[in-house]
Each structure stands twice: as C-alpha cells, then as structure tokens.
Amino acid sequence: MMPPPNPRPSRVVSPFTGAELCPLFGFALPPGVTGPSFDEDRWPLDKVIGLPAYLRPNQRALDFTPIVNREWRLTAKEYIAALMAPRHDAVRDLAHAERAVQTLTTCHGKLFELIRWFKWLTEQGITDLEQVTNYHCTRYVDFRGEKLGDDGEVVADSASTRAVAMGAVIGLAQYGELFSGQKFRDDLRPFDGASAAGGSGRTAEVAGANKVQPLASEVQQPLLAAVLYMIQTLAPHILREAEAKRKRQAADRSLTATKHPGDGAFLRNLERRVETGEPLELMTPAAVKDARVRGLREENNPLAAVSLSALARECGTRQFRGDWLPDLRPDLERALAIVGVCAPYGRNAAEVERADGQGHVAWTEPLFSVELKFLVGYLATACGLALAALAGMRHCELGELVVGCRQPPQEITPGLFRYRLTGKLIKGQPLGGVRDEWVVTREVYEAIEAAEQLPWPGRGARYLAVPSGLLRHDVPELQNLGERAGRPAAGSGPHPGGPSDATGAQAHPRRGDRVSSRRPPGGKTAAQAPVCSYYGGVRGAAGRCSGEVPR
C-alpha cells in the first residue's frame, strides 16, 4: 500500500529564478552576446567561449522541453543548474551535493536520462514525484538495463546502463532540499542507499580486465597497412583531383550565360580535343538511364553517354539545349570516334608502386564526381584511423587539433627527426582546456598533413577532427578492400572475425599502451589499401592487379 504523501509546503521561489546562466556557470561570452536565463526552458550555450570542439551541436544546448510536466521540468532545471554551479549559496550547504563543477557533456547526459525517467513515470501513471517508491526506482533500472528478445526473455543486461539510470534517480534524491517544486518523499532512499556504481554491478565490471579489449594484431596490422598505403602513396593524387574538382565546380557555378555560344565555340573545343587526344566527358550510368527513361536519349544513339552539358559549360554556357544538337552532331560523332569518352577525373593517372611491391601501375582509372567524393571520404577515414590508433591522444584531445598544429620537425641527430603537435588538454581542465604538446610518429605527422588538405565543406577551416561517426561508416569499406581486390595481405591470413572498427582505437600511454575497438566484427578480410571508388569499388593501384600490402 502506497504511503500517504507528505503535506506539501507552500510553493517557494526557486533560488535560480531570473539568474543569467553564463555568469552563474562561469562561462565567458563574446562581447555583445547574451546567454540564456534560468527561466527559459531551453538553454543554448553554443556561443560560449572555450567549448570543446568535439561537442556535437545538440550537446551545446540543454533542452528541457521534452519534459511535459512543468513542475518536473522545473525540478530538472534546478538539478542541472546545481550541478554546474556547486558554489551557489543554495547548493554549497547541501550535504550530498557534488562539490566539483560538472561539465556540459556530463549534464547533457544526465538531462537525457532524466527525460527518460520522467517519461517512464508518466507511463506508469505517476503524476507527483512524492508518489515514487523504491519499487518504481528498481523497476525503472530493470527497464533500462535489460534487453528483451522477441520471446520476452532477457537476452542482455548492461551494468553501465543500469548505473546511468540509477545515477539519475539518486541525484534527484540527493538534491531534494534544493527543489522549490515537486520532489521525492523525504523518507525515500532509492535502492536502499546503494551507490550507482555498486548497486548496478559496474564496480565489479570495471575491476576486471579492460571492457574494451586490445585489438588483435592480425586485425590491426592489415588495417593499418591499408591506412598507411592510402596516406603515404595515394593521398597526393586523391587530393590533387579533389582540388581540380573544387575549381571546376566553382567555375561552373560562376556561369550565368544561357544562350547559344555559337557553333564556333563548340567546334574549337572539339578540335582542341582531337589535337590533344582528350576524351569527351562520360555521363554516369545513372544519368544515362534517367535520360532514357525521360525519352531524352535514343537507345542506339552514339552520343547517348556523352555529357553534352559538360561540353556546354566548357564553352561558357550553363546548359546544352536539344535543338543545338542537329547542327553539331556530325562534328561530335567525329570527335567521339577519334578521342572516345571517359569519366572526368583521374585521366592520365600517374603510376605508383603497387601495394605488394610488384611493379608500378596507374593509381586509378578515370573517376566520376561521386566516385571521387567517396574516395576523399575513405582518405579522411584513413587519416582518422591513423590518428586514433597511433597518436596516443584521447578523443577530446584529437578534437582540438587545428590546421597548423604540426610543428616543424626537429632533427635530433642526422636523419633522425622528432615530430610534435600542439593542441589542448581537455579532460580534468577548466573550460577551454590548456595548451599541450605531443610527440608523435612520422606516420601521424603525415596523416595530419593529408587531413589539413581535405576539402570539408561547411565544417570550417580550423579544426581537423575526424568525427567518430565518419569512422563507423567507412571502416568496413577499408576492411573489405582486400577481399574485393583479390588476396589478403602477405602473412595476414583470413580475417579472424575479431572487432575491427577503430572508432575507439587508441594507443594511450596514460591508460596502458593499448589499441582497442568498440564495434562488432565485420567478418571480412582486411588486406591491402587500394584505391576505392564508386560505392566502394576498387580500381587502379590494387584494383585489377590485386597486390599485397607491405608489412
């Protein structure tokens, strides 16, 4: 039987009412910029100076609006404000309050769990926090920690998730004296006073071996070999083509003319191609198919796969009109018969050493724009993998690396160089971090050099951080390159089936020299590092000629 609720005291004003949050939290803002106030239900903090670069946009604001019950919303706001301002007069005298300032990342996670907790309570028919009992607390933690199969049986149980859920409930009990609105009963001791770590079993889990196990060398070696081959051998060629694409697209966007440039402009362009042997531009198969579906290209038309729009842009007009074709068809077909047609990028590709060291081969076949886009993405992933696995830096530290972070190599003895990076130490430091330096290997130095040249539209030119989400998408492609190209790397054998996404791969001296991975196995052979293109296809240096990566 549920105990009767305590008599509710008359409503008091929140100690944070009307407070400007940035001065309260010790955050600095640019001149002329005002931050949120406590009374608002969404606290945007993206203008704060010194926020860690790795924070995602949604983590730069604290949004309480998903909490439908307005009194619970006030309780959540007071709790989060107390965590971020532990020296406030109303907080510092609380017996069980946190004494250290909690970071924005931590508070974002706690708010997210509070939203879940309040939603679950609402679904249980709870309308007042004084109705919450230990039974509700335990039921909620079971709900969060257990994963049920289709038959309703428990198939997994996460101690870490249980600890997060317990922490949200325990936190509200610890700060009960602060709350001006709804709160738990005074005699409620969630989980009979157990801590989140101890009550969830997380303490025993952490006490054992690393939860994230070291990456097996038979997985790590071929993957890193593929990564380093892309960075050291293929990156200059990929970046050169990416820059050519950027310039071409900029020139196309600047075109304003829509009128016929005259047959003479087209004829001069075709004559130049015939003299130099430069092929006409090939349309992508998807574009050809779409044109035929719309009845714009005949099935047996020799010009069906030629991009006439690209030819028109080269002649100074934005689009090729169909009524221009009859007059130009004879000259177009003549040029096509002489020079042929191919994709626009990677033509006349330079030769590079094969991944197995057995001779040289063109680094790529001609590429379409979308193929080059994917290839640049794979290079970005290769740079991120090299940094995560070899730099010895935390994720938050990698996120603070900026263009220009490489210091000039220092020659220690003739032929022996020391490579250094400048960045920021974030963990355990005041907001904004402190300047720090790392000594890294030449491979890391080269990876950052390539990353500095990557085209990142909309990302801003300052930060180099390769987000972990990008790695999740592209690592399987890098793994599978060897299988698609041919045989596995010399001495690597078939893929052992271990974890092979380096999203969490770090060799961090502060935590024991380890390289670890958080994702499940891909089950594929991870071998050499060939050039990949259209939707993960393989071409060029290790495409037709399947080679092995040097060890």
XYZ file of N, CA and C in Angstrom, residues 197-398:
606
model
N 27.323 2.959 -8.952
C 28.324 2.014 -9.433
C 28.205 0.664 -8.726
N 28.055 0.702 -7.402
C 27.977 -0.546 -6.654
C 26.671 -1.280 -6.868
N 25.543 -0.567 -6.848
C 24.244 -1.210 -6.993
C 23.999 -1.769 -8.365
N 24.639 -1.218 -9.375
C 24.439 -1.703 -10.745
C 25.367 -2.845 -11.113
N 26.385 -3.086 -10.304
C 27.384 -4.092 -10.657
C 28.504 -3.550 -11.511
N 28.496 -2.248 -11.740
C 29.529 -1.672 -12.606
C 30.903 -1.696 -11.953
N 30.943 -1.609 -10.609
C 32.227 -1.630 -9.905
C 32.964 -2.930 -10.188
N 32.245 -4.052 -10.122
C 32.873 -5.341 -10.398
C 33.290 -5.450 -11.851
N 32.491 -4.849 -12.740
C 32.814 -4.896 -14.162
C 34.099 -4.150 -14.460
N 34.250 -2.967 -13.853
C 35.435 -2.143 -14.092
C 36.669 -2.747 -13.444
N 36.464 -3.474 -12.307
C 37.601 -4.019 -11.581
C 38.333 -5.101 -12.366
N 37.660 -5.718 -13.346
C 38.295 -6.777 -14.111
C 39.165 -6.217 -15.221
N 39.283 -6.980 -16.297
C 40.094 -6.551 -17.433
C 39.402 -5.391 -18.142
N 40.137 -4.731 -19.021
C 39.565 -3.629 -19.787
C 38.278 -4.074 -20.466
N 37.231 -3.256 -20.336
C 35.986 -3.571 -21.026
C 36.193 -3.566 -22.532
N 36.965 -2.585 -23.007
C 37.314 -2.522 -24.424
C 38.651 -3.241 -24.591
N 38.611 -4.412 -25.174
C 39.800 -5.240 -25.253
C 40.760 -4.757 -26.342
N 42.057 -5.033 -26.183
C 43.032 -4.647 -27.220
C 42.689 -5.287 -28.557
N 42.947 -4.556 -29.620
C 42.696 -5.050 -30.968
C 43.770 -6.054 -31.346
N 43.346 -7.228 -31.791
C 44.296 -8.288 -32.140
C 45.214 -7.820 -33.265
N 46.479 -8.194 -33.188
C 47.454 -7.726 -34.182
C 47.116 -8.236 -35.572
N 46.495 -9.421 -35.668
C 46.166 -9.932 -37.006
C 45.032 -9.146 -37.650
N 44.299 -8.354 -36.839
C 43.298 -7.440 -37.378
C 43.916 -6.059 -37.582
N 44.674 -5.619 -36.590
C 45.237 -4.274 -36.626
C 46.264 -4.103 -37.739
N 47.136 -5.074 -37.924
C 48.244 -4.919 -38.873
C 47.767 -4.686 -40.308
N 46.884 -5.536 -40.853
C 46.461 -5.271 -42.239
C 45.636 -3.999 -42.379
N 44.847 -3.669 -41.349
C 44.058 -2.444 -41.440
C 44.958 -1.217 -41.459
N 45.951 -1.177 -40.571
C 46.870 -0.044 -40.556
C 47.722 -0.016 -41.818
N 48.067 -1.189 -42.348
C 48.824 -1.211 -43.602
C 48.018 -0.573 -44.723
N 46.720 -0.879 -44.778
C 45.855 -0.269 -45.781
C 45.775 1.241 -45.583
N 45.610 1.654 -44.323
C 45.508 3.073 -43.991
C 46.770 3.824 -44.400
N 47.932 3.293 -44.056
C 49.183 3.986 -44.344
C 49.482 4.003 -45.840
N 49.061 2.967 -46.555
C 49.263 2.973 -48.010
C 48.444 4.106 -48.638
N 47.223 4.292 -48.166
C 46.405 5.377 -48.707
C 47.027 6.738 -48.407
N 47.511 6.912 -47.175
C 48.045 8.215 -46.770
C 49.373 8.512 -47.453
N 50.262 7.538 -47.478
C 51.624 7.785 -47.949
C 51.766 7.695 -49.460
N 50.935 6.881 -50.112
C 51.098 6.666 -51.550
C 50.007 7.335 -52.372
N 48.758 7.191 -51.951
C 47.647 7.633 -52.784
C 47.154 9.039 -52.453
N 47.390 9.515 -51.227
C 46.831 10.799 -50.804
C 47.191 11.957 -51.734
N 48.453 12.118 -52.159
C 48.759 13.270 -53.032
C 47.934 13.284 -54.313
N 47.682 12.119 -54.876
C 46.916 12.037 -56.117
C 45.433 12.305 -55.860
N 44.902 11.758 -54.782
C 43.495 11.990 -54.441
C 43.255 13.470 -54.178
N 44.138 14.090 -53.415
C 43.966 15.498 -53.075
C 44.100 16.390 -54.309
N 44.978 16.012 -55.228
C 45.134 16.806 -56.453
C 43.842 16.777 -57.275
N 43.245 15.598 -57.398
C 41.990 15.504 -58.147
C 40.862 16.219 -57.427
N 40.838 16.139 -56.090
C 39.800 16.837 -55.325
C 39.899 18.347 -55.526
N 41.113 18.869 -55.581
C 41.293 20.301 -55.814
C 40.848 20.682 -57.225
N 41.140 19.827 -58.204
C 40.686 20.086 -59.573
C 39.156 20.095 -59.637
N 38.537 19.191 -58.922
C 37.068 19.155 -58.885
C 36.514 20.426 -58.249
N 37.143 20.877 -57.152
C 36.670 22.090 -56.495
C 36.728 23.283 -57.421
N 37.840 23.438 -58.146
C 37.995 24.573 -59.062
C 36.988 24.490 -60.205
N 36.779 23.280 -60.703
C 35.838 23.127 -61.817
C 34.416 23.460 -61.381
N 34.021 22.987 -60.208
C 32.672 23.280 -59.732
C 32.487 24.762 -59.449
N 33.546 25.410 -58.937
C 33.458 26.854 -58.709
C 33.279 27.599 -60.025
N 34.007 27.168 -61.066
C 33.862 27.810 -62.376
C 32.470 27.580 -62.949
N 31.925 26.376 -62.770
C 30.580 26.083 -63.287
C 29.527 26.936 -62.582
N 29.691 27.128 -61.246
C 28.719 27.928 -60.512
C 28.747 29.400 -60.917
N 29.881 29.843 -61.430
C 30.002 31.258 -61.804
C 29.383 31.559 -63.168
N 28.994 30.519 -63.913
C 28.417 30.743 -65.237
C 27.025 31.350 -65.109
N 26.743 32.318 -65.926
C 25.416 32.949 -65.927
C 24.759 32.873 -67.301
N 25.544 32.695 -68.362
C 25.005 32.700 -69.720
C 24.145 31.467 -69.967
N 23.033 31.660 -70.678
C 22.166 30.538 -71.065
C 21.957 30.477 -72.573
N 22.511 31.441 -73.283
C 22.328 31.488 -74.733
C 23.343 30.596 -75.439
N 23.054 30.317 -76.716
C 23.942 29.516 -77.564
C 25.260 30.277 -77.724
N 26.393 29.662 -77.360
C 27.676 30.361 -77.503
C 28.157 30.426 -78.944
N 27.402 29.801 -79.840
C 27.805 29.767 -81.238
C 28.470 28.452 -81.586
N 28.222 27.973 -82.811
C 28.822 26.702 -83.220
C 30.340 26.771 -83.182
N 30.884 27.977 -83.412
C 32.340 28.106 -83.434
C 32.966 27.730 -82.113
N 32.331 28.065 -80.978
C 32.879 27.724 -79.665
C 32.926 26.216 -79.480
N 31.866 25.514 -79.885
C 31.858 24.053 -79.765
C 32.891 23.420 -80.692
N 32.981 23.932 -81.935
C 33.917 23.350 -82.893
C 35.359 23.541 -82.442
N 35.679 24.701 -81.870
C 37.040 24.920 -81.372
C 37.355 23.968 -80.215
N 36.384 23.747 -79.347
C 36.582 22.823 -78.230
C 36.826 21.409 -78.740
N 36.031 20.973 -79.735
C 36.189 19.620 -80.269
C 37.516 19.476 -81.005
N 37.920 20.523 -81.726
C 39.192 20.460 -82.437
C 40.360 20.356 -81.463
N 40.275 21.097 -80.373
C 41.333 21.003 -79.358
C 41.426 19.579 -78.801
N 40.294 18.961 -78.556
C 40.290 17.599 -78.025
C 40.913 16.622 -79.019
N 40.589 16.803 -80.282
C 41.156 15.906 -81.290
C 42.673 16.081 -81.361
N 43.149 17.326 -81.284
C 44.595 17.578 -81.366
C 45.336 17.023 -80.153
N 44.741 17.141 -78.968
C 45.424 16.698 -77.746
C 45.072 15.278 -77.332
N 44.061 14.691 -77.972
C 43.631 13.347 -77.599
C 42.809 13.302 -76.326
N 42.225 14.439 -75.908
C 41.440 14.473 -74.675
C 40.031 13.949 -74.940
N 39.584 12.913 -74.235
C 38.257 12.333 -74.484
C 37.134 13.287 -74.098
N 35.964 13.041 -74.674
C 34.758 13.726 -74.227
C 34.381 13.191 -72.841
N 33.480 13.926 -72.173
C 33.128 13.518 -70.810
C 31.978 12.520 -70.818
N 32.154 11.474 -70.053
C 31.169 10.407 -69.943
C 30.140 10.738 -68.868
N 28.869 10.489 -69.164
C 27.818 10.627 -68.158
C 27.832 9.403 -67.248
N 27.375 9.576 -66.028
C 27.279 8.427 -65.138
C 26.196 7.481 -65.652
N 26.313 6.183 -65.378
C 25.272 5.241 -65.823
C 23.887 5.643 -65.328
N 23.807 6.163 -64.099
C 22.501 6.571 -63.571
C 21.919 7.720 -64.380
N 22.780 8.672 -64.789
C 22.297 9.811 -65.578
C 21.836 9.359 -66.957
N 22.548 8.418 -67.554
C 22.152 7.892 -68.869
C 20.804 7.200 -68.762
N 20.651 6.369 -67.727
C 19.396 5.648 -67.537
C 18.243 6.613 -67.327
N 18.477 7.661 -66.529
C 17.430 8.640 -66.260
C 17.036 9.380 -67.530
N 18.023 9.723 -68.374
C 17.734 10.428 -69.617
C 16.908 9.557 -70.558
N 17.225 8.263 -70.594
C 16.471 7.363 -71.470
C 15.053 7.149 -70.965
N 14.890 7.091 -69.638
C 13.546 6.939 -69.071
C 12.682 8.135 -69.450
N 13.302 9.320 -69.479
C 12.551 10.527 -69.815
C 12.476 10.759 -71.312
N 12.998 9.812 -72.113
C 12.915 9.898 -73.557
C 13.858 10.894 -74.180
N 14.915 11.269 -73.455
C 15.835 12.286 -73.966
C 16.997 11.685 -74.744
N 17.241 10.400 -74.619
C 18.348 9.753 -75.326
C 17.841 8.490 -76.015
N 18.152 8.346 -77.311
C 17.761 7.151 -78.029
C 18.683 6.001 -77.651
N 18.158 4.791 -77.788
C 18.883 3.605 -77.358
C 20.170 3.413 -78.160
N 20.144 3.634 -79.472
C 21.307 3.379 -80.344
C 22.056 4.655 -80.700
N 21.828 5.713 -79.999
C 22.486 6.979 -80.269
C 23.934 6.905 -79.799
N 24.935 7.081 -80.682
C 26.339 7.008 -80.239
C 26.701 8.084 -79.227
N 25.917 9.167 -79.174
C 26.201 10.247 -78.221
C 25.413 10.089 -76.921
N 24.740 8.948 -76.758
C 23.827 8.783 -75.621
C 24.535 8.922 -74.277
N 25.803 8.495 -74.204
C 26.517 8.531 -72.923
C 27.431 9.741 -72.793
N 27.424 10.647 -73.769
C 28.289 11.819 -73.725
C 27.587 12.940 -72.954
N 28.302 13.571 -72.036
C 27.736 14.681 -71.265
C 27.831 15.960 -72.091
N 26.767 16.277 -72.796
C 26.746 17.494 -73.602
C 26.664 18.735 -72.717
N 26.090 18.590 -71.525
C 26.039 19.723 -70.605
C 27.434 20.134 -70.160
N 28.301 19.128 -69.894
C 29.676 19.448 -69.521
C 30.385 20.165 -70.656
N 30.119 19.745 -71.892
C 30.720 20.409 -73.052
C 30.222 21.842 -73.162
N 28.938 22.050 -72.901
C 28.381 23.406 -72.973
C 29.013 24.309 -71.918
N 29.209 23.784 -70.701
C 29.817 24.611 -69.650
C 31.250 24.981 -70.011
N 31.960 24.083 -70.652
C 33.321 24.420 -71.095
C 33.309 25.533 -72.129
N 32.195 25.662 -72.848
C 32.084 26.698 -73.867
C 31.445 27.971 -73.342
N 31.148 28.017 -72.023
C 30.718 29.252 -71.402
C 29.236 29.398 -71.176
N 28.439 28.363 -71.380
C 27.006 28.458 -71.132
C 26.578 27.367 -70.161
N 25.497 27.582 -69.447
C 25.155 26.719 -68.319
C 24.572 25.378 -68.731
N 23.878 25.299 -69.874
C 23.185 24.073 -70.232
C 23.190 23.887 -71.741
N 23.199 22.631 -72.182
C 23.116 22.302 -73.612
C 21.661 22.054 -73.964
N 21.182 22.766 -74.978
C 19.794 22.604 -75.407
C 19.709 21.620 -76.564
N 18.623 20.826 -76.542
C 18.481 19.774 -77.537
C 18.419 20.277 -78.964
N 17.881 21.477 -79.179
C 17.769 21.966 -80.557
C 19.107 22.433 -81.128
N 20.179 22.405 -80.316
C 21.507 22.734 -80.850
C 22.165 21.499 -81.467
N 21.668 20.316 -81.140
C 22.363 19.084 -81.489
C 22.418 18.778 -82.982
N 21.330 18.967 -83.754
C 21.401 18.581 -85.172
C 22.578 19.195 -85.921
N 22.841 20.480 -85.700
C 23.943 21.137 -86.411
C 25.307 20.626 -85.942
N 25.404 20.208 -84.666
C 26.693 19.817 -84.107
C 26.939 18.308 -84.154
N 25.892 17.519 -84.451
C 26.029 16.072 -84.377
C 27.193 15.524 -85.214
N 27.351 15.909 -86.486
C 28.457 15.313 -87.275
C 29.829 15.548 -86.629
N 30.074 16.742 -86.149
C 31.373 17.035 -85.532
C 31.529 16.312 -84.196
N 30.440 16.196 -83.437
C 30.506 15.484 -82.167
C 30.807 14.002 -82.387
N 30.124 13.392 -83.357
C 30.347 11.970 -83.616
C 31.749 11.720 -84.160
N 32.251 12.653 -84.980
C 33.622 12.513 -85.485
C 34.624 12.577 -84.332
N 34.470 13.582 -83.427
C 35.387 13.692 -82.289
C 35.279 12.471 -81.384
N 34.054 11.976 -81.187
C 33.863 10.803 -80.341
C 34.577 9.593 -80.915
N 34.514 9.431 -82.226
C 35.172 8.279 -82.855
C 36.685 8.354 -82.713
N 37.232 9.570 -82.631
C 38.687 9.725 -82.579
C 39.219 9.651 -81.148
N 38.595 10.401 -80.219
C 39.156 10.514 -78.868
C 38.419 9.674 -77.831
N 37.195 9.213 -78.156
C 36.458 8.403 -77.200
C 35.812 9.237 -76.096
N 35.416 8.564 -75.026
C 34.717 9.203 -73.928
C 35.101 8.505 -72.627
N 35.260 9.266 -71.562
C 35.569 8.652 -70.260
C 35.157 9.605 -69.140
N 35.194 9.117 -67.917
C 34.849 9.924 -66.751
C 35.827 11.091 -66.610
N 35.416 12.168 -65.925
C 36.200 13.413 -65.976
C 37.438 13.476 -65.092
N 37.530 12.682 -64.024
C 38.628 12.844 -63.072
C 39.555 11.627 -63.107
N 40.827 11.885 -62.799
C 41.798 10.799 -62.769
C 42.281 10.364 -64.135
N 42.074 11.181 -65.167
C 42.570 10.847 -66.502
C 44.104 10.952 -66.504
N 44.738 10.142 -67.305
C 46.207 10.136 -67.387
C 46.826 10.013 -65.993
N 46.308 9.071 -65.217
C 46.752 8.911 -63.833
C 48.224 8.527 -63.771
N 48.926 9.135 -62.829
C 50.334 8.807 -62.617
C 50.466 7.382 -62.093
N 51.627 6.804 -62.331
C 51.875 5.455 -61.833
C 52.427 5.508 -60.414
N 52.020 4.535 -59.621
C 52.520 4.391 -58.256
C 52.942 2.938 -58.063
N 53.738 2.727 -57.037
C 54.138 1.363 -56.730
C 52.939 0.578 -56.229
N 52.809 -0.638 -56.729
C 51.718 -1.493 -56.271
C 51.842 -1.780 -54.782
N 50.706 -2.103 -54.172
C 50.701 -2.357 -52.743
C 51.549 -3.560 -52.367
N 51.734 -4.497 -53.309
C 52.562 -5.668 -52.995
C 54.013 -5.477 -53.396
N 54.355 -4.271 -53.930
C 55.729 -4.015 -54.331
C 56.123 -4.637 -55.646
N 55.183 -5.270 -56.342
C 55.486 -5.960 -57.595
C 55.242 -5.053 -58.795
N 56.074 -4.028 -58.944
C 55.963 -3.153 -60.092
C 55.111 -1.930 -59.831
N 54.774 -1.226 -60.918
C 54.016 0.017 -60.832
C 52.769 -0.077 -61.699
N 51.775 0.730 -61.351
C 50.517 0.732 -62.075
C 49.863 2.094 -61.869
N 48.987 2.501 -62.824
C 48.262 3.765 -62.675
C 47.475 3.744 -61.371
N 47.486 4.854 -60.639
C 46.869 4.854 -59.307
C 45.355 4.751 -59.365
N 44.753 5.077 -60.518
C 43.303 4.940 -60.632
C 42.903 4.878 -62.081
N 41.730 4.371 -62.349
C 41.061 4.544 -63.623
C 40.269 5.845 -63.539
N 39.796 6.379 -64.669
C 39.019 7.618 -64.620
C 37.826 7.493 -63.666
N 37.549 8.582 -62.960
C 36.549 8.600 -61.895
C 35.439 9.591 -62.204
N 34.214 9.223 -61.839
C 33.117 10.181 -61.836
C 33.219 11.044 -60.581
N 32.450 12.133 -60.567
C 32.486 13.042 -59.424
C 32.103 12.331 -58.134
N 31.056 11.503 -58.165
C 30.613 10.834 -56.947
C 31.644 9.817 -56.477
N 32.366 9.199 -57.434
C 33.412 8.255 -57.055
C 34.554 8.966 -56.343
N 34.917 10.136 -56.861
C 35.972 10.914 -56.219
C 35.535 11.372 -54.833
N 34.265 11.698 -54.678
C 33.749 12.100 -53.374
C 33.924 10.970 -52.354
N 33.560 9.751 -52.746
C 33.730 8.626 -51.833
C 35.199 8.364 -51.548
N 36.030 8.526 -52.554
C 37.454 8.288 -52.376
C 38.048 9.274 -51.372
N 37.636 10.538 -51.444
C 38.081 11.532 -50.462
C 37.594 11.142 -49.069
N 36.370 10.621 -48.978
C 35.859 10.171 -47.693
C 36.672 9.034 -47.104
N 37.108 8.099 -47.937
C 37.941 6.992 -47.455
C 39.300 7.502 -46.977
N 39.820 8.509 -47.684
C 41.087 9.082 -47.233
C 40.916 9.763 -45.884
N 39.788 10.470 -45.698
C 39.521 11.095 -44.404
C 39.444 10.044 -43.305
N 38.815 8.922 -43.597
C 38.733 7.844 -42.622
C 40.116 7.277 -42.325
N 40.930 7.124 -43.360
C 42.289 6.620 -43.146
C 43.070 7.554 -42.230
N 42.924 8.864 -42.431
C 43.614 9.819 -41.554
C 43.107 9.682 -40.123
N 41.785 9.557 -39.952
C 41.232 9.411 -38.617
C 41.695 8.143 -37.931
N 41.787 7.047 -38.681
C 42.255 5.786 -38.104
C 43.704 5.890 -37.661
N 44.526 6.502 -38.502
C 45.939 6.638 -38.141
C 46.094 7.474 -36.873
N 45.331 8.553 -36.767
C 45.416 9.392 -35.574
C 44.932 8.638 -34.338
N 43.769 7.961 -34.459
C 43.202 7.278 -33.298
C 44.104 6.157 -32.811
N 44.720 5.442 -33.737
C 45.495 4.263 -33.355
C 46.926 4.578 -32.951
N 47.492 5.654 -33.493
C 48.933 5.861 -33.339
C 49.320 7.129 -32.575
N 48.379 8.057 -32.372
C 48.771 9.342 -31.794
C 48.916 9.310 -30.278
N 48.267 8.366 -29.591
C 48.330 8.337 -28.135
C 47.567 9.466 -27.491
N 46.466 9.914 -28.115
C 45.688 11.042 -27.613
C 44.241 10.615 -27.407
N 43.594 11.230 -26.429
C 42.184 10.975 -26.189
C 41.339 11.570 -27.314
N 40.074 11.120 -27.358
C 39.156 11.641 -28.360
C 38.984 13.147 -28.228
N 38.851 13.645 -26.999
C 38.664 15.086 -26.806
C 39.910 15.863 -27.222
N 41.087 15.264 -27.076
C 42.329 15.938 -27.479
C 42.470 15.954 -28.999
N 42.093 14.849 -29.638
C 42.108 14.823 -31.101
C 41.157 15.872 -31.666
